[in-house]
Coordinates of C-alpha atoms and ligand atoms in Angstrom, one line a residue:
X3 CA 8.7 -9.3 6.9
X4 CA 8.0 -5.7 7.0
X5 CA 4.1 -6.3 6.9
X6 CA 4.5 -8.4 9.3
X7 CA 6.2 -6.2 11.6
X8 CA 3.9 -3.4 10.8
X9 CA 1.0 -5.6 11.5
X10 CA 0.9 -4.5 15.5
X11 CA -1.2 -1.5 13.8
X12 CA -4.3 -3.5 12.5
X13 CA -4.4 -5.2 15.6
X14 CA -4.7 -1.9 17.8
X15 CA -6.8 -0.8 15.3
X16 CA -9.3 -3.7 15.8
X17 CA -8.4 -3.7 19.7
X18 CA -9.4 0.3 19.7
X19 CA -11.9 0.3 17.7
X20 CA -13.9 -2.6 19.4
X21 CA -12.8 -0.4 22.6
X22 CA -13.7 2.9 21.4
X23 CA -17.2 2.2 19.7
X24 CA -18.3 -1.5 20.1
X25 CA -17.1 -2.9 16.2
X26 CA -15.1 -3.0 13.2
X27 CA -14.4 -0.1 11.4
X28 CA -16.4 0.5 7.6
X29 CA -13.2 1.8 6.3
X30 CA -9.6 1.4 6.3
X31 CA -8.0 3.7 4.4
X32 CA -4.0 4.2 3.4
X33 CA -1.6 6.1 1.8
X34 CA 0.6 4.0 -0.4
X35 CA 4.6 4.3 -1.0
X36 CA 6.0 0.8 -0.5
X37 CA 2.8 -0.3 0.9
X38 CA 4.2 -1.3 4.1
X39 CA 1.7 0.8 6.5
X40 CA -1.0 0.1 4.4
X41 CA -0.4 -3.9 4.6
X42 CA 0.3 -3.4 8.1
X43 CA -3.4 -2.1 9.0
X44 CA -5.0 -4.0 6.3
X45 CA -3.1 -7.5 7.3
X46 CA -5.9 -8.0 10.5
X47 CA -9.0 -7.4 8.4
X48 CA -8.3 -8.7 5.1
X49 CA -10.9 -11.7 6.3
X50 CA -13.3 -9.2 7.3
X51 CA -15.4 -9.0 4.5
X52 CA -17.5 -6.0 5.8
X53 CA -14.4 -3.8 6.0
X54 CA -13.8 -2.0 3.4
X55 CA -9.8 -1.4 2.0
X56 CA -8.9 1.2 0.3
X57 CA -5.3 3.0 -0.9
X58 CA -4.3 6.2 -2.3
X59 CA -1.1 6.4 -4.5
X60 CA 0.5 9.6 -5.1
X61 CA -0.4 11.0 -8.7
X62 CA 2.3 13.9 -8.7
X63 CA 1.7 15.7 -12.0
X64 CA -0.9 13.3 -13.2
X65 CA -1.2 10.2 -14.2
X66 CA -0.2 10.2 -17.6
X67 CA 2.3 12.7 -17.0
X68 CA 5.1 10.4 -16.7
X69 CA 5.8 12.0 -13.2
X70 CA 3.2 10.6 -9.9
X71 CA 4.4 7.3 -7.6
X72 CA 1.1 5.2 -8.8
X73 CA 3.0 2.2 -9.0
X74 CA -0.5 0.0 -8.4
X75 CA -2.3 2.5 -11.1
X76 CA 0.2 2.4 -13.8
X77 CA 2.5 0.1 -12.8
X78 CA 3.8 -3.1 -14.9
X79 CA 4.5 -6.6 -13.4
X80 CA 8.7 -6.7 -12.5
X81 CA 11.1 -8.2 -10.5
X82 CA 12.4 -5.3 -8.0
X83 CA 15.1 -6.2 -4.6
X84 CA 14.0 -9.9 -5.4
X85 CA 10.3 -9.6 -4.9
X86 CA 7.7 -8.9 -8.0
X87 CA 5.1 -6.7 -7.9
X88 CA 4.2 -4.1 -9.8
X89 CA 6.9 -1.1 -10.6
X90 CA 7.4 1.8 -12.7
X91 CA 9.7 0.7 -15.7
X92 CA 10.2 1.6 -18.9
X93 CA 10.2 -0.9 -21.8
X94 CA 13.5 -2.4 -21.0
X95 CA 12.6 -3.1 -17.4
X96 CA 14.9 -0.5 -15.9
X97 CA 13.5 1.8 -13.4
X98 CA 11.4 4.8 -13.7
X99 CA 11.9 7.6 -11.1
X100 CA 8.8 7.8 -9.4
X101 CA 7.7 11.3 -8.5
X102 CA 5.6 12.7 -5.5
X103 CA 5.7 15.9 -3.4
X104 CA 5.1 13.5 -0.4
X105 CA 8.8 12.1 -0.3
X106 CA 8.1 8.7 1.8
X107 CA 6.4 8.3 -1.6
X108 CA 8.6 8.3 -4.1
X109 CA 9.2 4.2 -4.7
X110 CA 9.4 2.5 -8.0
X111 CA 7.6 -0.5 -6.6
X112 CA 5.1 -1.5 -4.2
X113 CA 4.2 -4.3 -1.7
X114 CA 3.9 -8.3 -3.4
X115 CA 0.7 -8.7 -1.2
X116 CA -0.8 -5.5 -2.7
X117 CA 0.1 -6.2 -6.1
X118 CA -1.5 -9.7 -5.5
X119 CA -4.6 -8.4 -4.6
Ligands
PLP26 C1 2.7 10.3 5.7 C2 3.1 9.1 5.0 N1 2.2 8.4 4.4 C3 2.5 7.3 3.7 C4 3.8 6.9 3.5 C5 4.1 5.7 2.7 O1 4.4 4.6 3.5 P1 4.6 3.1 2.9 O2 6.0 3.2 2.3 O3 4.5 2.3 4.1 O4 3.5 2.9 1.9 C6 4.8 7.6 4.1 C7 6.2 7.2 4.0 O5 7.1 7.7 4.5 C8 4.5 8.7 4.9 O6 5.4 9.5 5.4

């Protein structure tokens, strides 16, 4: 729901960038929390296989530190507000406290369609 929401920003992206220099962009890059922006750009050119899509995740302290937000990275498969993807748990499947200086990216989990990709 939230991609699809978000996805009026791939679509101005495509609309501005045909606009602004006559095709698609190489590059789509994003900076992951939930994934929710980065869904919501990606969502138009996901059958655009000349575009390239990239995220970042936050790696806070490093990622074997114990202490980043790289859900996608080091993330296990789970079952997080009734959707799976990947999240940061420990062995019993309770949640790890993700950490990032970049607060909007401190989430234990990460978007379904990102995790499925
Ligand atoms: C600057 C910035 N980048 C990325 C994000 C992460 O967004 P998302 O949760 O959509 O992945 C946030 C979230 O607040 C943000 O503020």
């Amino acid at each position: 729901m939230v991609r699809e929401f978000q996805s009026v920003i791939g679509k101005e992206t495509r609309r501005q960038a045909m606009e602004k220099w006559g095709g698609k962009p190489d590059v789509l890059l994003a900076c992951v929390g939930s994934g929710s922006n980065a869904l919501g750009i990606f969502h138009e050119f996901i059958g655009d296989e000349d575009v390239r899509l990239i995220v970042v995740e936050a790696a806070g302290f490093g990622l074997d530190s114990g202490k980043h937000a790289a859900t996608l990275a080091r993330g296990e498969v789970g079952v997080y507000h009734g959707a799976m993807s990947y999240l940061l748990q420990d062995d019993e499947g309770q949640i790890i406290g993700p950490h990032s200086i970049g607060v909007g990216l401190e989430y234990p989990g990460v978007s379904p369609e990102l995790s499925f990709s």
